[in-house]
């Protein structure tokens, strides 16, 4: 398989999250696996684990193929599942990562936010990143995703990056 570059927007988001080698990270919507690759590289020197989910069978397959060495090392688990039905041991995660996952701003996601709040360790955080493709939607994205996180008990902050053009809505437990 040809080596695939990690897009600048994904590298920036993963660097912003400050993943530590002992972190337990969940990625929602792993797609082609670029975020998983970047995060697992930061977990290699420690005891950290990555759990990646996607509703798409092709996304799961692509992530597994791209990151087979991390699966083989026991560092990465990838599952085809919807966030609403995710079962992770309570209070085990340090960080939750999602990039361009519209769930958090296009519909009511109170159940999913409650599930994340329950499973994050105190001090853990949910990082929702969105590529700014449609600038006229940014304020709505920020308002709705922030409100969802705040209503779920998270302290919310927002970060905007110009190059690459990314916004992040961070919910800290």
Short mmCIF file of C-alpha atoms in Angstrom, two decimals:
data_model
loop_
_atom_site.label_atom_id
_atom_site.label_comp_id
_atom_site.label_asym_id
_atom_site.label_seq_id
_atom_site.Cartn_x
_atom_site.Cartn_y
_atom_site.Cartn_z
CA UNK A 1 0.00 0.00 0.00
CA UNK A 2 1.31 3.44 -0.90
CA UNK A 3 2.20 5.76 1.94
CA UNK A 4 -0.55 8.34 2.39
CA UNK A 5 0.20 11.81 3.65
CA UNK A 6 -1.58 13.10 6.71
CA UNK A 7 -3.44 16.28 5.72
CA UNK A 8 -2.21 19.49 7.35
CA UNK A 9 -5.62 20.08 9.01
CA UNK A 10 -5.43 16.67 10.73
CA UNK A 11 -1.79 17.17 11.81
CA UNK A 12 -2.70 20.56 13.27
CA UNK A 13 -5.71 19.17 15.18
CA UNK A 14 -3.76 16.23 16.62
CA UNK A 15 -0.89 18.52 17.66
CA UNK A 16 -3.41 20.89 19.27
CA UNK A 17 -4.86 18.02 21.35
CA UNK A 18 -1.42 17.36 22.87
CA UNK A 19 -1.82 13.57 22.86
CA UNK A 20 0.38 11.94 25.49
CA UNK A 21 1.84 8.41 25.24
CA UNK A 22 -0.41 7.15 28.06
CA UNK A 23 -3.67 8.66 26.74
CA UNK A 24 -6.75 6.63 25.89
CA UNK A 25 -8.31 8.26 22.83
CA UNK A 26 -11.57 7.72 20.98
CA UNK A 27 -11.95 8.94 17.42
CA UNK A 28 -15.50 9.31 16.13
CA UNK A 29 -15.73 8.99 12.35
CA UNK A 30 -12.26 7.67 11.56
CA UNK A 31 -12.84 7.63 7.78
CA UNK A 32 -9.58 6.94 5.93
CA UNK A 33 -7.55 6.68 9.15
CA UNK A 34 -5.27 9.72 8.91
CA UNK A 35 -6.21 10.97 12.39
CA UNK A 36 -5.72 7.48 13.80
CA UNK A 37 -2.26 7.30 12.21
CA UNK A 38 -1.20 10.64 13.69
CA UNK A 39 -2.56 9.84 17.15
CA UNK A 40 -1.19 6.29 17.31
CA UNK A 41 2.28 7.62 16.42
CA UNK A 42 2.12 9.66 19.64
CA UNK A 43 1.00 6.61 21.66
CA UNK A 44 3.80 4.30 20.45
CA UNK A 45 6.21 5.07 23.29
CA UNK A 46 3.70 4.51 26.08
CA UNK A 47 0.76 2.51 27.33
CA UNK A 48 -1.89 4.55 25.50
CA UNK A 49 -4.69 3.04 23.47
CA UNK A 50 -6.82 4.25 20.58
CA UNK A 51 -10.38 3.24 19.84
CA UNK A 52 -11.70 4.38 16.46
CA UNK A 53 -15.27 4.10 15.24
CA UNK A 54 -17.09 4.81 12.02
CA UNK A 55 -20.57 4.00 10.80
CA UNK A 56 -19.12 3.16 7.38
CA UNK A 57 -17.71 -0.28 6.67
CA UNK A 58 -15.36 1.21 4.08
CA UNK A 59 -14.08 3.77 6.60
CA UNK A 60 -13.33 1.03 9.09
CA UNK A 61 -11.60 -1.10 6.45
CA UNK A 62 -9.51 1.83 5.24
CA UNK A 63 -8.48 2.75 8.78
CA UNK A 64 -7.49 -0.84 9.59
CA UNK A 65 -5.45 -1.21 6.40
CA UNK A 66 -3.68 2.11 6.87
CA UNK A 67 -2.90 1.40 10.54
CA UNK A 68 -2.41 -2.37 10.58
CA UNK A 69 0.85 -2.11 12.56
CA UNK A 70 -1.02 -0.36 15.40
CA UNK A 71 -3.79 -2.99 15.34
CA UNK A 72 -1.15 -5.74 15.43
CA UNK A 73 0.62 -4.02 18.35
CA UNK A 74 -2.64 -4.00 20.35
CA UNK A 75 -2.63 -0.21 20.48
CA UNK A 76 -5.62 0.28 18.14
CA UNK A 77 -9.14 -1.12 18.01
CA UNK A 78 -11.39 -0.15 15.10
CA UNK A 79 -15.12 -0.89 15.02
CA UNK A 80 -18.03 -0.23 12.70
CA UNK A 81 -20.53 1.26 15.12
CA UNK A 82 -22.60 4.35 15.70
CA UNK A 83 -21.62 6.59 18.62
CA UNK A 84 -25.09 6.21 20.15
CA UNK A 85 -24.51 2.47 20.65
CA UNK A 86 -20.88 2.64 21.74
CA UNK A 87 -19.99 0.66 24.83
CA UNK A 88 -16.69 1.71 26.41
CA UNK A 89 -15.85 1.11 30.07
CA UNK A 90 -16.93 4.10 32.13
CA UNK A 91 -14.32 6.79 32.85
CA UNK A 92 -11.58 5.34 30.74
CA UNK A 93 -10.98 7.97 28.06
CA UNK A 94 -8.68 11.01 28.24
CA UNK A 95 -9.56 12.49 24.86
CA UNK A 96 -12.27 12.22 22.25
CA UNK A 97 -11.50 13.40 18.72
CA UNK A 98 -13.81 14.06 15.79
CA UNK A 99 -13.07 15.87 12.55
CA UNK A 100 -15.89 17.01 10.25
CA UNK A 101 -18.50 14.95 12.14
CA UNK A 102 -21.70 16.87 11.61
CA UNK A 103 -23.66 15.03 14.31
CA UNK A 104 -22.66 17.61 16.89
CA UNK A 105 -24.23 20.57 15.14
CA UNK A 106 -26.92 19.31 12.75
CA UNK A 107 -29.23 17.45 15.15
CA UNK A 108 -29.96 16.83 18.79
CA UNK A 109 -27.07 14.80 20.19
CA UNK A 110 -27.79 14.99 23.93
CA UNK A 111 -27.56 11.19 24.35
CA UNK A 112 -24.20 11.01 22.57
CA UNK A 113 -22.81 13.94 24.58
CA UNK A 114 -24.00 12.32 27.83
CA UNK A 115 -22.28 9.08 26.82
CA UNK A 116 -19.01 10.95 26.18
CA UNK A 117 -19.25 12.88 29.46
CA UNK A 118 -19.77 9.65 31.36
CA UNK A 119 -16.79 7.92 29.76
CA UNK A 120 -14.24 10.72 29.97
CA UNK A 121 -11.93 10.87 32.95
CA UNK A 122 -12.09 14.08 35.00
CA UNK A 123 -9.89 16.56 33.13
CA UNK A 124 -10.55 14.79 29.84
CA UNK A 125 -11.76 16.63 26.76
CA UNK A 126 -13.86 16.29 23.62
CA UNK A 127 -12.23 17.92 20.59
CA UNK A 128 -14.63 18.64 17.73
CA UNK A 129 -12.79 20.00 14.69
CA UNK A 130 -14.30 21.24 11.46
CA UNK A 131 -12.59 22.22 8.25
CA UNK A 132 -13.83 25.65 7.20
CA UNK A 133 -15.19 24.89 3.74
CA UNK A 134 -18.27 27.06 4.04
CA UNK A 135 -17.43 30.17 6.09
CA UNK A 136 -21.09 31.19 6.28
CA UNK A 137 -21.79 28.06 8.39
CA UNK A 138 -19.02 28.59 10.95
CA UNK A 139 -21.01 30.64 13.48
CA UNK A 140 -23.88 28.13 13.39
CA UNK A 141 -21.45 25.22 13.85
CA UNK A 142 -19.79 26.92 16.80
CA UNK A 143 -23.09 27.95 18.42
CA UNK A 144 -24.81 24.57 18.09
CA UNK A 145 -21.84 22.34 18.94
CA UNK A 146 -20.91 24.59 21.89
CA UNK A 147 -24.48 24.51 23.19
CA UNK A 148 -24.60 20.70 22.90
CA UNK A 149 -21.38 20.32 24.87
CA UNK A 150 -22.35 22.91 27.50
CA UNK A 151 -25.76 21.32 28.04
CA UNK A 152 -23.94 18.01 28.55
CA UNK A 153 -21.86 19.42 31.39
CA UNK A 154 -18.70 20.42 29.55
CA UNK A 155 -16.75 23.69 29.86
CA UNK A 156 -16.51 24.92 26.29
CA UNK A 157 -13.86 26.89 24.46
CA UNK A 158 -13.34 27.60 20.77
CA UNK A 159 -10.16 27.84 18.74
CA UNK A 160 -9.85 29.11 15.18
CA UNK A 161 -6.88 28.35 12.98
CA UNK A 162 -6.41 30.29 9.74
CA UNK A 163 -3.92 28.06 7.93
CA UNK A 164 -5.13 25.38 7.62
CA UNK A 165 -8.64 26.80 8.01
CA UNK A 166 -10.02 24.84 10.97
CA UNK A 167 -12.27 25.59 13.91
CA UNK A 168 -12.24 23.57 17.09
CA UNK A 169 -14.88 23.36 19.75
CA UNK A 170 -13.41 21.88 22.90
CA UNK A 171 -15.45 20.53 25.77
CA UNK A 172 -13.54 19.85 28.98
CA UNK A 173 -14.88 17.65 31.73
#
